[in-house]
Amino acid sequence: ARVVRLHLFPGSLDLHVAPGDIRVRAGESLRVVATFSGDDLIVPVLRLGQDGEWRETPMEKAGSEFALTLERVEQDLRYAVTAAGASSREYSVTVIRPPRVEQIDLRYEFPAALGMPSRDEEDGGDIYGPAGTRVRVTVHTDKPVRDATLTLTDGAPISLSARGDVLQGELTITQDGSYRVALTDADGLTNRGDTEYFIRTLQDRPP
């Protein structure tokens, strides 16, 4: 009789769901909690929607509430909780990822004494040139970033400035070494540089 009453009068459940709409980092877990003032004979169901398909999973009793943890969330999804005849609204889970480097373009400005014209290299990264060569590094990322830096194995970090949709900075070849591109986006997600790019000094000598 108590269960039937709740189905006939779902408003008496006073269903609350947390965390509601949320942004989570890729790979993190998400705990959905449901509380209501109805009867403890009712077990709420978590409905998950992804790619147009929905699946339902009963939630587990956790003290005075019900909960269910989603492990390693990798894609955007929607969810809602139903209990008896009551249902929450649909909430959205947005997965956010650290920024990534999509392409690096290089422009070489060789020392005047060499008499060599400037040279452009698209979609590269590794740097090769005689000592004293100035190299303008242009970095294309998969989304806007708040901070960007070239971290060198030897030498102070070089800040990259935003110019339109790209990031630019300049370094001078002095010795062999390497660098990485460190990025931080508006959400505070950081990529310290998945790829290490080499800097190689070419000897100034005749062929």
PDB file of C-alpha atoms in Angstrom:
ATOM      1  CA  ALA A   1       0.000   0.000   0.000  1.00  0.00           C
ATOM      2  CA  ARG A   2       2.854   2.396   0.793  1.00  0.00           C
ATOM      3  CA  VAL A   3       4.512   1.696  -2.563  1.00  0.00           C
ATOM      4  CA  VAL A   4       1.228   2.122  -4.442  1.00  0.00           C
ATOM      5  CA  ARG A   5       0.640   5.447  -2.679  1.00  0.00           C
ATOM      6  CA  LEU A   6       4.051   6.733  -3.798  1.00  0.00           C
ATOM      7  CA  HIS A   7       3.322   5.763  -7.392  1.00  0.00           C
ATOM      8  CA  LEU A   8      -0.061   7.499  -7.231  1.00  0.00           C
ATOM      9  CA  PHE A   9       1.364  10.596  -5.542  1.00  0.00           C
ATOM     10  CA  PRO A  10       5.007  10.899  -6.739  1.00  0.00           C
ATOM     11  CA  GLY A  11       5.200  14.488  -5.546  1.00  0.00           C
ATOM     12  CA  SER A  12       5.400  13.254  -1.960  1.00  0.00           C
ATOM     13  CA  LEU A  13       8.902  11.868  -2.614  1.00  0.00           C
ATOM     14  CA  ASP A  14      10.549  15.326  -2.786  1.00  0.00           C
ATOM     15  CA  LEU A  15      13.391  13.909  -4.916  1.00  0.00           C
ATOM     16  CA  HIS A  16      16.786  15.679  -4.895  1.00  0.00           C
ATOM     17  CA  VAL A  17      19.758  14.748  -7.120  1.00  0.00           C
ATOM     18  CA  ALA A  18      23.405  15.811  -6.905  1.00  0.00           C
ATOM     19  CA  PRO A  19      25.720  16.972  -8.404  1.00  0.00           C
ATOM     20  CA  GLY A  20      23.370  18.136 -11.186  1.00  0.00           C
ATOM     21  CA  ASP A  21      24.981  19.599 -14.313  1.00  0.00           C
ATOM     22  CA  ILE A  22      28.726  19.168 -14.010  1.00  0.00           C
ATOM     23  CA  ARG A  23      32.045  19.265 -15.873  1.00  0.00           C
ATOM     24  CA  VAL A  24      34.521  16.452 -15.123  1.00  0.00           C
ATOM     25  CA  ARG A  25      38.036  15.741 -16.273  1.00  0.00           C
ATOM     26  CA  ALA A  26      38.383  12.832 -18.678  1.00  0.00           C
ATOM     27  CA  GLY A  27      39.019   9.591 -16.805  1.00  0.00           C
ATOM     28  CA  GLU A  28      37.687  10.814 -13.463  1.00  0.00           C
ATOM     29  CA  SER A  29      34.839   9.103 -11.608  1.00  0.00           C
ATOM     30  CA  LEU A  30      31.451  10.693 -10.933  1.00  0.00           C
ATOM     31  CA  ARG A  31      29.258   9.918  -7.909  1.00  0.00           C
ATOM     32  CA  VAL A  32      25.537  10.573  -8.345  1.00  0.00           C
ATOM     33  CA  VAL A  33      23.538  10.900  -5.116  1.00  0.00           C
ATOM     34  CA  ALA A  34      19.759  10.848  -4.727  1.00  0.00           C
ATOM     35  CA  THR A  35      17.828  11.761  -1.589  1.00  0.00           C
ATOM     36  CA  PHE A  36      14.089  11.891  -1.014  1.00  0.00           C
ATOM     37  CA  SER A  37      11.684  12.136   1.882  1.00  0.00           C
ATOM     38  CA  GLY A  38       9.563   9.210   0.762  1.00  0.00           C
ATOM     39  CA  ASP A  39       9.532   5.577   1.773  1.00  0.00           C
ATOM     40  CA  ASP A  40      12.717   3.521   2.045  1.00  0.00           C
ATOM     41  CA  LEU A  41      10.959   0.685   0.193  1.00  0.00           C
ATOM     42  CA  ILE A  42      11.621   2.632  -3.007  1.00  0.00           C
ATOM     43  CA  VAL A  43      14.979   2.089  -4.766  1.00  0.00           C
ATOM     44  CA  PRO A  44      15.715   4.906  -7.240  1.00  0.00           C
ATOM     45  CA  VAL A  45      17.039   4.124 -10.696  1.00  0.00           C
ATOM     46  CA  LEU A  46      19.800   6.037 -12.465  1.00  0.00           C
ATOM     47  CA  ARG A  47      19.137   6.546 -16.181  1.00  0.00           C
ATOM     48  CA  LEU A  48      22.218   7.199 -18.327  1.00  0.00           C
ATOM     49  CA  GLY A  49      22.004   8.527 -21.869  1.00  0.00           C
ATOM     50  CA  GLN A  50      24.891   8.419 -24.327  1.00  0.00           C
ATOM     51  CA  ASP A  51      24.940   8.480 -28.136  1.00  0.00           C
ATOM     52  CA  GLY A  52      21.141   8.465 -28.214  1.00  0.00           C
ATOM     53  CA  GLU A  53      20.827   5.301 -26.125  1.00  0.00           C
ATOM     54  CA  TRP A  54      19.647   5.042 -22.514  1.00  0.00           C
ATOM     55  CA  ARG A  55      20.340   2.396 -19.885  1.00  0.00           C
ATOM     56  CA  GLU A  56      19.041   2.052 -16.348  1.00  0.00           C
ATOM     57  CA  THR A  57      20.875   0.951 -13.198  1.00  0.00           C
ATOM     58  CA  PRO A  58      19.401   0.651  -9.665  1.00  0.00           C
ATOM     59  CA  MET A  59      21.170   2.874  -7.140  1.00  0.00           C
ATOM     60  CA  GLU A  60      22.606   1.545  -3.890  1.00  0.00           C
ATOM     61  CA  LYS A  61      21.622   2.477  -0.354  1.00  0.00           C
ATOM     62  CA  ALA A  62      24.282   4.598   1.380  1.00  0.00           C
ATOM     63  CA  GLY A  63      23.130   5.712   4.798  1.00  0.00           C
ATOM     64  CA  SER A  64      20.194   8.067   4.424  1.00  0.00           C
ATOM     65  CA  GLU A  65      20.703   8.420   0.665  1.00  0.00           C
ATOM     66  CA  PHE A  66      21.173   6.396  -2.493  1.00  0.00           C
ATOM     67  CA  ALA A  67      24.272   6.624  -4.652  1.00  0.00           C
ATOM     68  CA  LEU A  68      25.985   5.201  -7.714  1.00  0.00           C
ATOM     69  CA  THR A  69      29.549   5.863  -8.898  1.00  0.00           C
ATOM     70  CA  LEU A  70      30.438   6.020 -12.584  1.00  0.00           C
ATOM     71  CA  GLU A  71      34.056   4.961 -13.052  1.00  0.00           C
ATOM     72  CA  ARG A  72      36.316   6.650 -15.611  1.00  0.00           C
ATOM     73  CA  VAL A  73      33.964   8.978 -17.448  1.00  0.00           C
ATOM     74  CA  GLU A  74      35.428   9.489 -20.936  1.00  0.00           C
ATOM     75  CA  GLN A  75      32.523  10.908 -22.963  1.00  0.00           C
ATOM     76  CA  ASP A  76      29.771  13.475 -22.504  1.00  0.00           C
ATOM     77  CA  LEU A  77      26.528  11.998 -21.211  1.00  0.00           C
ATOM     78  CA  ARG A  78      23.151  12.842 -19.706  1.00  0.00           C
ATOM     79  CA  TYR A  79      21.516  11.360 -16.646  1.00  0.00           C
ATOM     80  CA  ALA A  80      18.322  11.442 -14.601  1.00  0.00           C
ATOM     81  CA  VAL A  81      17.012   9.659 -11.518  1.00  0.00           C
ATOM     82  CA  THR A  82      13.584   8.062 -11.281  1.00  0.00           C
ATOM     83  CA  ALA A  83      11.892   6.801  -8.109  1.00  0.00           C
ATOM     84  CA  ALA A  84       8.387   5.380  -8.120  1.00  0.00           C
ATOM     85  CA  GLY A  85       6.464   7.788 -10.351  1.00  0.00           C
ATOM     86  CA  ALA A  86       8.817  10.716  -9.718  1.00  0.00           C
ATOM     87  CA  SER A  87      11.679  11.729 -11.983  1.00  0.00           C
ATOM     88  CA  SER A  88      14.355  14.387 -11.837  1.00  0.00           C
ATOM     89  CA  ARG A  89      15.125  16.510 -14.856  1.00  0.00           C
ATOM     90  CA  GLU A  90      17.910  15.424 -17.172  1.00  0.00           C
ATOM     91  CA  TYR A  91      21.364  16.650 -16.198  1.00  0.00           C
ATOM     92  CA  SER A  92      24.417  16.936 -18.434  1.00  0.00           C
ATOM     93  CA  VAL A  93      27.954  15.717 -17.768  1.00  0.00           C
ATOM     94  CA  THR A  94      30.560  17.496 -19.890  1.00  0.00           C
ATOM     95  CA  VAL A  95      33.976  15.865 -20.164  1.00  0.00           C
ATOM     96  CA  ILE A  96      36.911  18.282 -20.340  1.00  0.00           C
ATOM     97  CA  ARG A  97      40.426  17.390 -21.469  1.00  0.00           C
ATOM     98  CA  PRO A  98      43.820  19.114 -21.245  1.00  0.00           C
ATOM     99  CA  PRO A  99      44.825  21.136 -24.307  1.00  0.00           C
ATOM    100  CA  ARG A 100      46.988  19.452 -26.930  1.00  0.00           C
ATOM    101  CA  VAL A 101      49.464  20.600 -29.555  1.00  0.00           C
ATOM    102  CA  GLU A 102      48.129  19.930 -33.045  1.00  0.00           C
ATOM    103  CA  GLN A 103      50.926  21.412 -35.140  1.00  0.00           C
ATOM    104  CA  ILE A 104      54.184  23.336 -34.829  1.00  0.00           C
ATOM    105  CA  ASP A 105      55.502  25.597 -37.582  1.00  0.00           C
ATOM    106  CA  LEU A 106      59.059  26.973 -37.586  1.00  0.00           C
ATOM    107  CA  ARG A 107      60.655  29.989 -39.259  1.00  0.00           C
ATOM    108  CA  TYR A 108      64.458  30.119 -39.367  1.00  0.00           C
ATOM    109  CA  GLU A 109      66.325  33.456 -39.461  1.00  0.00           C
ATOM    110  CA  PHE A 110      69.964  32.538 -40.068  1.00  0.00           C
ATOM    111  CA  PRO A 111      72.933  34.692 -38.994  1.00  0.00           C
ATOM    112  CA  ALA A 112      73.625  37.456 -41.538  1.00  0.00           C
ATOM    113  CA  ALA A 113      77.219  36.279 -42.005  1.00  0.00           C
ATOM    114  CA  LEU A 114      75.989  33.055 -43.596  1.00  0.00           C
ATOM    115  CA  GLY A 115      74.093  34.873 -46.352  1.00  0.00           C
ATOM    116  CA  MET A 116      71.265  32.353 -46.194  1.00  0.00           C
ATOM    117  CA  PRO A 117      67.611  33.329 -46.823  1.00  0.00           C
ATOM    118  CA  SER A 118      64.960  32.721 -44.188  1.00  0.00           C
ATOM    119  CA  ARG A 119      63.295  29.321 -44.273  1.00  0.00           C
ATOM    120  CA  ASP A 120      59.822  28.175 -43.223  1.00  0.00           C
ATOM    121  CA  GLU A 121      59.009  24.662 -42.065  1.00  0.00           C
ATOM    122  CA  GLU A 122      55.399  23.597 -41.535  1.00  0.00           C
ATOM    123  CA  ASP A 123      54.181  20.844 -39.246  1.00  0.00           C
ATOM    124  CA  GLY A 124      57.578  20.159 -37.750  1.00  0.00           C
ATOM    125  CA  GLY A 125      58.897  20.586 -34.230  1.00  0.00           C
ATOM    126  CA  ASP A 126      62.514  19.421 -34.168  1.00  0.00           C
ATOM    127  CA  ILE A 127      64.937  22.324 -34.720  1.00  0.00           C
ATOM    128  CA  TYR A 128      68.185  22.075 -36.709  1.00  0.00           C
ATOM    129  CA  GLY A 129      70.421  25.035 -37.538  1.00  0.00           C
ATOM    130  CA  PRO A 130      73.784  26.772 -37.064  1.00  0.00           C
ATOM    131  CA  ALA A 131      74.505  28.487 -33.755  1.00  0.00           C
ATOM    132  CA  GLY A 132      73.052  31.973 -33.651  1.00  0.00           C
ATOM    133  CA  THR A 133      70.006  31.105 -35.753  1.00  0.00           C
ATOM    134  CA  ARG A 134      66.797  32.682 -34.467  1.00  0.00           C
ATOM    135  CA  VAL A 135      63.777  30.397 -34.691  1.00  0.00           C
ATOM    136  CA  ARG A 136      60.195  31.613 -34.446  1.00  0.00           C
ATOM    137  CA  VAL A 137      58.030  28.817 -33.078  1.00  0.00           C
ATOM    138  CA  THR A 138      54.318  28.892 -33.951  1.00  0.00           C
ATOM    139  CA  VAL A 139      52.135  26.454 -32.008  1.00  0.00           C
ATOM    140  CA  HIS A 140      48.613  25.430 -33.048  1.00  0.00           C
ATOM    141  CA  THR A 141      46.459  23.913 -30.274  1.00  0.00           C
ATOM    142  CA  ASP A 142      43.170  22.035 -30.302  1.00  0.00           C
ATOM    143  CA  LYS A 143      41.459  24.716 -28.157  1.00  0.00           C
ATOM    144  CA  PRO A 144      42.151  28.144 -26.637  1.00  0.00           C
ATOM    145  CA  VAL A 145      44.721  28.219 -23.839  1.00  0.00           C
ATOM    146  CA  ARG A 146      45.383  30.600 -20.969  1.00  0.00           C
ATOM    147  CA  ASP A 147      49.148  30.058 -20.634  1.00  0.00           C
ATOM    148  CA  ALA A 148      51.727  28.503 -22.937  1.00  0.00           C
ATOM    149  CA  THR A 149      55.471  28.039 -22.429  1.00  0.00           C
ATOM    150  CA  LEU A 150      58.409  26.407 -24.149  1.00  0.00           C
ATOM    151  CA  THR A 151      60.264  24.523 -21.406  1.00  0.00           C
ATOM    152  CA  LEU A 152      63.896  23.996 -22.381  1.00  0.00           C
ATOM    153  CA  THR A 153      66.206  21.338 -21.002  1.00  0.00           C
ATOM    154  CA  ASP A 154      68.865  24.048 -20.711  1.00  0.00           C
ATOM    155  CA  GLY A 155      67.794  27.632 -20.282  1.00  0.00           C
ATOM    156  CA  ALA A 156      64.913  29.688 -18.952  1.00  0.00           C
ATOM    157  CA  PRO A 157      61.363  28.928 -20.083  1.00  0.00           C
ATOM    158  CA  ILE A 158      60.101  30.950 -23.050  1.00  0.00           C
ATOM    159  CA  SER A 159      56.556  32.323 -22.813  1.00  0.00           C
ATOM    160  CA  LEU A 160      54.381  32.051 -25.902  1.00  0.00           C
ATOM    161  CA  SER A 161      52.089  34.933 -26.790  1.00  0.00           C
ATOM    162  CA  ALA A 162      48.693  34.525 -28.439  1.00  0.00           C
ATOM    163  CA  ARG A 163      48.416  35.907 -31.958  1.00  0.00           C
ATOM    164  CA  GLY A 164      44.959  35.203 -33.294  1.00  0.00           C
ATOM    165  CA  ASP A 165      44.302  31.471 -33.005  1.00  0.00           C
ATOM    166  CA  VAL A 166      47.975  30.524 -32.638  1.00  0.00           C
ATOM    167  CA  LEU A 167      50.798  30.895 -30.101  1.00  0.00           C
ATOM    168  CA  GLN A 168      54.212  32.272 -30.954  1.00  0.00           C
ATOM    169  CA  GLY A 169      57.613  32.577 -29.317  1.00  0.00           C
ATOM    170  CA  GLU A 170      61.232  32.826 -30.366  1.00  0.00           C
ATOM    171  CA  LEU A 171      64.446  31.084 -29.369  1.00  0.00           C
ATOM    172  CA  THR A 172      68.049  31.222 -30.503  1.00  0.00           C
ATOM    173  CA  ILE A 173      70.066  28.094 -31.231  1.00  0.00           C
ATOM    174  CA  THR A 174      73.143  28.066 -28.999  1.00  0.00           C
ATOM    175  CA  GLN A 175      73.700  24.371 -28.227  1.00  0.00           C
ATOM    176  CA  ASP A 176      72.124  20.950 -28.497  1.00  0.00           C
ATOM    177  CA  GLY A 177      69.092  20.431 -26.300  1.00  0.00           C
ATOM    178  CA  SER A 178      65.372  19.880 -26.416  1.00  0.00           C
ATOM    179  CA  TYR A 179      62.073  21.516 -25.509  1.00  0.00           C
ATOM    180  CA  ARG A 180      58.480  20.734 -24.651  1.00  0.00           C
ATOM    181  CA  VAL A 181      55.317  22.820 -25.029  1.00  0.00           C
ATOM    182  CA  ALA A 182      53.499  23.307 -21.711  1.00  0.00           C
ATOM    183  CA  LEU A 183      49.852  24.406 -21.971  1.00  0.00           C
ATOM    184  CA  THR A 184      47.167  25.467 -19.484  1.00  0.00           C
ATOM    185  CA  ASP A 185      43.569  26.140 -20.519  1.00  0.00           C
ATOM    186  CA  ALA A 186      40.836  28.300 -18.991  1.00  0.00           C
ATOM    187  CA  ASP A 187      39.653  25.393 -16.796  1.00  0.00           C
ATOM    188  CA  GLY A 188      43.100  25.032 -15.248  1.00  0.00           C
ATOM    189  CA  LEU A 189      43.817  21.753 -17.049  1.00  0.00           C
ATOM    190  CA  THR A 190      47.542  21.435 -17.717  1.00  0.00           C
ATOM    191  CA  ASN A 191      49.517  19.555 -20.323  1.00  0.00           C
ATOM    192  CA  ARG A 192      53.223  19.683 -19.467  1.00  0.00           C
ATOM    193  CA  GLY A 193      54.196  18.448 -22.924  1.00  0.00           C
ATOM    194  CA  ASP A 194      53.663  14.908 -24.168  1.00  0.00           C
ATOM    195  CA  THR A 195      56.284  15.207 -26.898  1.00  0.00           C
ATOM    196  CA  GLU A 196      59.934  16.197 -26.560  1.00  0.00           C
ATOM    197  CA  TYR A 197      61.334  18.093 -29.541  1.00  0.00           C
ATOM    198  CA  PHE A 198      65.073  18.193 -30.261  1.00  0.00           C
ATOM    199  CA  ILE A 199      67.317  21.213 -30.854  1.00  0.00           C
ATOM    200  CA  ARG A 200      70.440  20.346 -32.835  1.00  0.00           C
ATOM    201  CA  THR A 201      73.330  22.674 -33.636  1.00  0.00           C
ATOM    202  CA  LEU A 202      74.722  22.271 -37.177  1.00  0.00           C
ATOM    203  CA  GLN A 203      78.402  23.002 -37.676  1.00  0.00           C
ATOM    204  CA  ASP A 204      79.200  25.967 -39.952  1.00  0.00           C
ATOM    205  CA  ARG A 205      81.536  24.322 -42.425  1.00  0.00           C
ATOM    206  CA  PRO A 206      81.684  23.852 -46.207  1.00  0.00           C
ATOM    207  CA  PRO A 207      80.087  20.803 -47.814  1.00  0.00           C
TER     208      PRO A 207
END
